[in-house]
Coordinates of C-alpha atoms in Angstrom, one line a residue:
M1 CA -128.3 140.2 -15.0
T2 CA -129.1 141.8 -18.4
V3 CA -126.6 139.5 -20.1
G4 CA -128.1 136.4 -18.5
I5 CA -131.6 137.3 -19.5
G6 CA -130.5 138.1 -23.0
L7 CA -128.7 134.8 -23.3
A8 CA -131.8 133.0 -22.0
L9 CA -134.0 134.8 -24.5
A10 CA -131.6 133.9 -27.3
M11 CA -131.7 130.2 -26.4
I12 CA -135.5 130.3 -26.2
A13 CA -135.6 132.0 -29.6
M14 CA -133.3 129.4 -31.1
A15 CA -135.4 126.5 -29.6
I16 CA -138.7 128.0 -30.8
G17 CA -137.2 128.7 -34.2
Y18 CA -136.0 125.2 -34.6
N19 CA -139.1 123.5 -33.3
G20 CA -141.3 125.8 -35.3
G21 CA -139.3 125.1 -38.5
M22 CA -139.5 121.4 -37.9
F23 CA -143.2 121.6 -37.4
V24 CA -143.8 123.5 -40.7
L25 CA -141.5 121.1 -42.5
S26 CA -143.3 118.0 -41.0
R27 CA -146.6 119.2 -42.6
R28 CA -145.2 119.1 -46.1
A29 CA -146.1 116.1 -48.2
Y30 CA -143.2 113.6 -48.7
Q31 CA -143.1 111.8 -52.0
Q32 CA -141.8 108.3 -51.5
K33 CA -140.1 106.7 -54.6
D34 CA -142.4 103.9 -55.8
D35 CA -140.6 101.2 -57.9
Q36 CA -143.2 98.5 -57.3
N37 CA -140.7 95.8 -58.1
G38 CA -142.9 93.1 -56.4
R39 CA -139.9 91.4 -54.7
S40 CA -140.6 89.0 -51.8
R41 CA -138.6 89.9 -48.6
F42 CA -137.7 87.8 -45.6
Y43 CA -138.3 89.6 -42.3
I44 CA -136.2 88.6 -39.2
F45 CA -137.2 90.1 -35.9
L46 CA -134.4 90.3 -33.3
I47 CA -135.4 90.6 -29.6
A48 CA -132.6 91.0 -27.0
C49 CA -133.8 89.8 -23.7
L50 CA -132.6 89.9 -20.1
N51 CA -135.1 88.7 -17.6
E52 CA -138.2 89.6 -19.6
E53 CA -140.6 86.9 -18.4
K54 CA -143.2 89.5 -17.6
V55 CA -143.6 90.8 -21.2
I56 CA -142.0 88.5 -23.7
Q57 CA -145.0 86.1 -24.2
A58 CA -147.4 88.8 -25.3
S59 CA -144.8 90.3 -27.7
L60 CA -144.1 86.9 -29.3
E61 CA -147.8 86.2 -29.7
R62 CA -148.3 89.4 -31.7
L63 CA -145.2 88.7 -33.9
S64 CA -146.4 85.2 -34.7
R65 CA -149.5 86.6 -36.3
L66 CA -147.7 88.9 -38.8
P67 CA -148.2 88.2 -42.5
G68 CA -145.5 87.1 -44.9
E69 CA -142.3 85.1 -44.5
T70 CA -141.0 86.0 -41.0
L71 CA -138.7 84.6 -38.3
V72 CA -138.3 85.7 -34.7
L73 CA -134.9 85.2 -33.0
V74 CA -134.8 85.9 -29.3
I75 CA -131.3 86.5 -27.9
D76 CA -131.5 85.5 -24.2
D77 CA -128.6 87.4 -22.6
A78 CA -128.1 85.1 -19.7
S79 CA -131.5 85.6 -18.1
D80 CA -132.1 83.9 -14.7
D81 CA -135.9 83.9 -14.9
R82 CA -138.4 82.0 -17.1
T83 CA -137.6 84.0 -20.3
A84 CA -136.0 81.1 -22.1
E85 CA -138.7 78.7 -21.0
L86 CA -141.5 81.0 -22.4
V87 CA -139.6 81.5 -25.7
R88 CA -139.2 77.7 -26.2
A89 CA -143.0 77.3 -25.7
A90 CA -143.8 80.0 -28.3
G91 CA -143.9 77.4 -31.2
D92 CA -142.9 77.5 -34.9
G93 CA -141.3 80.6 -36.3
V94 CA -139.6 81.6 -33.0
R95 CA -136.0 80.6 -32.3
L96 CA -133.9 81.0 -29.2
H97 CA -130.2 81.9 -29.0
R98 CA -128.9 81.7 -25.4
R99 CA -125.8 83.6 -24.3
A100 CA -123.8 82.7 -21.2
L101 CA -121.6 84.7 -18.9
P102 CA -119.0 86.1 -19.1
E103 CA -119.8 87.0 -22.8
A104 CA -123.4 87.9 -22.0
R105 CA -124.8 91.0 -20.2
K106 CA -122.5 93.5 -22.0
G107 CA -125.3 95.7 -23.4
K108 CA -128.0 95.6 -26.0
G109 CA -125.7 96.3 -28.9
A110 CA -123.5 93.3 -28.0
A111 CA -126.6 91.0 -27.8
L112 CA -127.8 92.1 -31.2
N113 CA -124.4 91.6 -32.8
A114 CA -124.4 88.1 -31.3
G115 CA -127.9 87.4 -32.7
L116 CA -126.8 88.5 -36.2
A117 CA -123.7 86.4 -36.0
H118 CA -125.8 83.4 -35.0
L119 CA -128.0 83.8 -38.0
R120 CA -125.0 83.8 -40.3
A121 CA -123.5 80.7 -38.5
C122 CA -126.6 78.6 -38.4
G123 CA -127.3 78.9 -42.2
L124 CA -130.6 80.7 -42.0
L125 CA -129.3 83.4 -44.3
D126 CA -127.7 81.0 -46.9
G127 CA -128.8 81.6 -50.4
R128 CA -130.7 84.8 -49.6
D129 CA -130.0 88.2 -51.2
P130 CA -129.0 90.6 -48.4
D131 CA -131.0 93.3 -50.2
D132 CA -134.2 91.3 -49.6
V133 CA -133.5 90.3 -46.0
I134 CA -135.0 92.9 -43.5
V135 CA -133.8 92.8 -39.9
C136 CA -136.2 94.4 -37.4
V137 CA -135.2 95.2 -33.8
V138 CA -138.1 94.9 -31.4
D139 CA -137.8 95.3 -27.6
A140 CA -139.0 92.5 -25.4
D141 CA -142.1 94.6 -24.4
G142 CA -142.6 95.7 -28.0
R143 CA -146.1 95.1 -29.5
L144 CA -145.8 95.6 -33.3
D145 CA -148.9 96.7 -35.2
R146 CA -150.2 93.8 -37.3
H147 CA -150.0 95.9 -40.5
A148 CA -146.5 97.1 -39.8
V149 CA -144.7 94.9 -42.3
L150 CA -147.2 95.7 -45.0
E151 CA -146.7 99.4 -44.4
V152 CA -142.9 99.2 -44.2
D153 CA -142.2 96.9 -47.1
P154 CA -142.9 99.4 -50.0
Y155 CA -140.1 101.6 -48.6
F156 CA -137.6 99.0 -49.4
D157 CA -138.6 99.0 -53.1
D158 CA -136.3 102.0 -53.2
P159 CA -132.7 100.6 -53.3
R160 CA -131.4 103.7 -51.6
I161 CA -133.4 103.0 -48.4
G162 CA -131.2 101.2 -45.8
A163 CA -133.5 101.5 -42.8
V164 CA -137.0 102.4 -41.8
Q165 CA -138.1 103.6 -38.4
I166 CA -141.8 103.3 -37.5
G167 CA -143.7 105.2 -34.8
V168 CA -143.6 104.4 -31.1
R169 CA -146.5 104.4 -28.7
M170 CA -147.1 103.4 -25.1
Y171 CA -149.6 100.5 -24.8
N172 CA -150.3 101.3 -21.1
R173 CA -150.9 105.0 -21.8
D174 CA -154.2 104.9 -19.9
L175 CA -152.5 104.0 -16.6
G176 CA -152.0 107.5 -15.3
L177 CA -150.7 110.9 -16.3
L178 CA -147.0 109.9 -16.4
A179 CA -147.7 107.1 -19.0
R180 CA -149.9 109.5 -21.1
L181 CA -147.1 112.1 -21.1
Q182 CA -144.6 109.5 -22.4
D183 CA -147.0 108.6 -25.1
M184 CA -147.4 112.2 -26.1
E185 CA -143.6 112.6 -26.1
F186 CA -143.1 109.8 -28.6
V187 CA -146.0 110.9 -30.8
V188 CA -144.7 114.4 -31.0
Y189 CA -141.1 113.2 -31.8
G190 CA -142.3 111.0 -34.6
E191 CA -145.0 113.2 -36.1
V192 CA -142.9 116.5 -36.0
F193 CA -139.2 115.7 -35.9
Q194 CA -139.0 112.4 -37.7
N195 CA -141.5 113.5 -40.4
A196 CA -139.5 116.7 -40.9
R197 CA -136.2 114.8 -41.0
R198 CA -137.4 112.9 -44.0
H199 CA -137.0 116.1 -46.0
L200 CA -133.6 116.8 -44.5
G201 CA -132.2 113.3 -44.9
S202 CA -131.5 112.9 -41.1
V203 CA -134.1 110.4 -39.9
G204 CA -132.9 108.7 -36.8
M205 CA -133.3 105.1 -35.6
G206 CA -135.0 104.2 -32.4
G207 CA -134.2 101.2 -30.3
N208 CA -137.6 99.7 -30.9
G209 CA -139.3 99.2 -34.3
Q210 CA -136.3 99.8 -36.5
F211 CA -136.3 97.9 -39.8
M212 CA -132.9 97.5 -41.6
R213 CA -131.8 96.0 -44.9
L214 CA -129.3 93.3 -44.2
S215 CA -127.0 94.6 -46.9
A216 CA -127.0 98.0 -45.2
L217 CA -126.0 96.4 -41.9
E218 CA -123.2 94.5 -43.6
S219 CA -121.9 97.6 -45.3
L220 CA -121.0 99.0 -41.8
R221 CA -118.8 96.2 -40.4
E222 CA -119.0 92.7 -39.0
E223 CA -120.6 94.0 -35.8
P224 CA -122.9 96.9 -36.8
W225 CA -124.2 97.8 -33.3
S226 CA -121.9 99.7 -31.1
D227 CA -121.4 99.5 -27.3
C228 CA -123.0 102.9 -26.8
L229 CA -125.9 103.1 -24.3
T230 CA -127.8 104.5 -27.3
E231 CA -126.7 102.1 -30.0
D232 CA -129.7 103.0 -32.1
L233 CA -128.6 106.6 -32.4
D234 CA -125.1 105.5 -33.4
L235 CA -126.4 103.0 -36.0
G236 CA -128.7 105.5 -37.6
V237 CA -126.0 108.1 -38.1
R238 CA -123.5 105.6 -39.4
L239 CA -126.0 104.3 -42.0
I240 CA -126.4 107.8 -43.4
A241 CA -122.7 108.3 -43.4
A242 CA -122.3 105.1 -45.4
G243 CA -124.6 106.5 -48.1
W244 CA -127.9 104.9 -47.2
T245 CA -131.2 106.8 -46.7
N246 CA -133.2 106.3 -43.5
A247 CA -137.0 106.6 -43.8
F248 CA -139.7 107.2 -41.3
C249 CA -143.1 105.3 -41.6
G250 CA -145.7 107.0 -39.4
S251 CA -148.6 104.9 -40.5
A252 CA -147.4 101.9 -38.3
A253 CA -146.2 101.8 -34.8
V254 CA -144.7 99.6 -32.1
S255 CA -146.2 99.9 -28.7
Q256 CA -144.0 99.6 -25.6
Q257 CA -144.5 99.8 -21.9
A258 CA -144.3 103.2 -20.3
V259 CA -142.6 103.4 -16.9
L260 CA -145.0 104.3 -14.2
T261 CA -142.9 105.9 -11.5
L262 CA -140.9 109.1 -11.6
G263 CA -137.7 107.5 -10.3
R264 CA -137.7 104.9 -13.1
L265 CA -138.4 107.6 -15.7
V266 CA -135.4 109.7 -14.5
R267 CA -133.2 106.6 -14.5
Q268 CA -134.2 105.6 -18.0
R269 CA -133.8 109.1 -19.4
S270 CA -130.4 109.5 -17.7
R271 CA -129.2 106.4 -19.5
W272 CA -130.4 107.8 -22.8
F273 CA -128.8 111.2 -22.1
Q274 CA -125.5 109.6 -21.2
G275 CA -125.6 107.4 -24.3
H276 CA -126.2 110.5 -26.4
M277 CA -123.1 112.1 -25.0
Q278 CA -121.1 108.9 -25.7
A279 CA -122.3 108.7 -29.2
A280 CA -121.7 112.4 -29.9
R281 CA -118.0 112.2 -29.2
K282 CA -117.6 109.5 -31.9
L283 CA -120.1 110.8 -34.4
Y284 CA -119.2 114.5 -34.7
P285 CA -116.0 113.7 -36.8
L286 CA -117.9 111.2 -38.9
I287 CA -120.7 113.7 -39.7
L288 CA -118.2 116.4 -40.6
R289 CA -116.3 114.0 -42.9
R290 CA -119.0 112.0 -44.5
I291 CA -122.3 113.9 -44.4
D292 CA -123.2 117.1 -46.3
G293 CA -125.7 119.8 -46.3
R294 CA -128.9 120.0 -44.3
A295 CA -128.6 116.5 -42.9
A296 CA -125.3 117.3 -41.4
A297 CA -126.5 120.5 -39.9
D298 CA -129.5 118.8 -38.3
L299 CA -127.5 115.9 -37.0
L300 CA -124.9 118.2 -35.5
Y301 CA -127.7 120.2 -33.8
H302 CA -129.3 117.0 -32.6
L303 CA -126.1 115.7 -31.1
S304 CA -125.6 119.0 -29.4
S305 CA -128.9 118.7 -27.6
P306 CA -127.4 117.4 -24.3
A307 CA -125.2 120.5 -23.9
L308 CA -128.1 122.7 -25.0
L309 CA -130.4 121.0 -22.6
L310 CA -128.1 121.5 -19.6
L311 CA -127.8 125.2 -20.5
T312 CA -131.6 125.4 -20.8
S313 CA -131.9 124.0 -17.3
L314 CA -130.4 127.2 -16.0
L315 CA -133.2 129.3 -17.6
P316 CA -135.6 129.1 -14.6
V317 CA -132.9 131.1 -12.7
S318 CA -133.1 133.8 -15.4
F319 CA -136.8 133.8 -15.2
A320 CA -136.7 134.2 -11.4
I321 CA -134.4 137.1 -11.8
A322 CA -136.7 138.7 -14.4
L323 CA -139.7 138.2 -12.2
A324 CA -137.9 139.7 -9.2
D325 CA -136.9 142.7 -11.4
A326 CA -140.4 143.1 -12.6
V327 CA -141.8 143.1 -9.1
W328 CA -139.1 145.5 -7.9
H329 CA -139.8 148.0 -10.6
G330 CA -143.5 147.6 -10.5
T331 CA -143.8 146.4 -14.1
L332 CA -145.5 143.1 -13.3
G333 CA -148.7 143.2 -15.2
P334 CA -150.9 141.4 -17.8
L335 CA -148.3 141.9 -20.6
W336 CA -145.6 140.3 -18.5
F337 CA -147.7 137.2 -17.8
A338 CA -148.8 137.1 -21.5
W339 CA -145.1 137.2 -22.5
F340 CA -144.2 134.5 -20.0
Y341 CA -147.0 132.2 -21.2
V342 CA -146.1 132.6 -24.9
I343 CA -142.4 131.7 -24.5
T344 CA -143.1 129.0 -21.9
F345 CA -146.4 127.3 -22.9
G346 CA -147.0 128.6 -26.4
I347 CA -145.7 125.5 -28.1
A348 CA -148.2 123.4 -26.0
N349 CA -150.9 124.3 -28.5
V350 CA -148.9 122.8 -31.3
Y351 CA -148.2 119.6 -29.3
A352 CA -151.9 119.3 -28.5
H353 CA -152.9 119.5 -32.1
V354 CA -150.3 116.9 -33.2
Y355 CA -151.2 114.5 -30.5
R356 CA -154.9 114.7 -31.2
Q357 CA -154.4 113.7 -34.8
R358 CA -153.1 110.3 -33.5
E359 CA -155.2 110.0 -30.3
K360 CA -158.6 111.3 -31.3
E361 CA -160.2 109.8 -28.2
A362 CA -158.2 112.2 -26.1
G363 CA -160.4 115.1 -27.2
R364 CA -159.5 118.8 -27.8
L365 CA -159.6 120.0 -24.2
R366 CA -157.9 117.0 -22.7
S367 CA -155.1 117.1 -25.3
L368 CA -154.6 120.8 -24.6
L369 CA -154.4 120.4 -20.8
T370 CA -152.1 117.4 -21.2
A371 CA -149.8 119.3 -23.5
H372 CA -149.4 122.1 -20.9
V373 CA -148.5 119.6 -18.3
Y374 CA -146.1 118.1 -20.9
I375 CA -144.1 121.3 -20.9
L376 CA -143.5 120.8 -17.2
Y377 CA -142.8 117.1 -17.7
G378 CA -139.9 118.2 -19.9
Y379 CA -138.1 119.3 -16.7
V380 CA -137.5 115.6 -16.0
W381 CA -134.8 115.9 -18.7
F382 CA -133.0 118.6 -16.7
L383 CA -132.7 116.3 -13.6
S384 CA -131.8 113.3 -15.8
G385 CA -129.2 115.3 -17.7
W386 CA -127.3 116.5 -14.7
W387 CA -127.3 113.0 -13.2
A388 CA -126.0 111.6 -16.5
L389 CA -123.3 114.2 -16.7
W390 CA -122.2 113.4 -13.2
R391 CA -122.0 109.7 -14.1
H392 CA -120.2 110.5 -17.3
M393 CA -117.6 112.7 -15.6
S394 CA -117.1 110.0 -12.9
G395 CA -116.5 107.3 -15.4
R396 CA -119.6 105.3 -14.6
Q397 CA -120.8 103.7 -17.9
G398 CA -122.9 100.7 -16.9
W399 CA -126.6 100.7 -16.4
L400 CA -129.3 98.3 -15.3
K401 CA -132.1 97.8 -17.8
T402 CA -135.5 99.3 -17.3
A403 CA -137.6 97.2 -15.0
R404 CA -140.9 95.8 -16.4
T405 CA -144.2 95.5 -14.7

């Protein structure tokens, strides 16, 4: 029992140390290289769609209002609803590339690769410098801030920058506590971990709102996106390994639709968890061979998170044993509860502070209460993780996409 409790405390100390260190690092100012070369860039937005009639129209309307020279390419992955019809009606600046079975419906990565190949084949990239073509991946439900391109563009003045990830929000965050918790989750991830990783050189790419220099994509291989369930994680690490720098722009965001039922949330997070395990198996050797220093250490820790999370899911058992021991020996008192609160909910105060900086309307008390519930919300990852592990061990790799409302 003592060994189990000691191991639990060691894991908690490691998590608190890592999270606390990332929070401190994220507060440091980051000096972005400013070349001000004044180059005009061509922005291409890729949207992979499979039965997205419920959300695609609103997303295209927002993209059509962006400033600068832009093009939207919708890759319809053999939809059998009105997705293609709505895209055709979107007007100038929006193009449709339809895929058919059996080549279609093989994952988001395959659809994005097909979209990039279509751009090359149809001549839209002819005569353009790949350094000045920026490819942005937006989900079908993604609603990009109108100022996003203006905020992102200066980052590409630095020739070392291969990709820029912007923040992610939930546009339906007011539709219940579950949606609000997902919004807090993405804000905390961006404002703490992505901001900190700018200093470490390990910024990750997300599946929504990722901007990439075409020359960076071409430096990887003919098909830059992999068949992993988390093709974005895989892409981000391979860009770093290829010598590019990933940047994070927190002053712009893409808003997406939060899932509104617990079952859909567990399913979505299980898919991400399983994709993380798939990617880790391939990326560990690449990181050890091609990436050095703090970036490598952080990426290795990040890729180890599925194993650490599964181990962490056993901690409630240790706490139950510790509680029973305290009751048995009559040591259960205010100090025990204070200790329990600090190691369990102490970090909630940090999360509340970070979230309130982005969502000022939430208020101090509401943010604090939501952050405490957010700690319990994290237990969803435990259920998702064990389900993903079972699917992984049983060889089940395919997933249905997240249903829209």
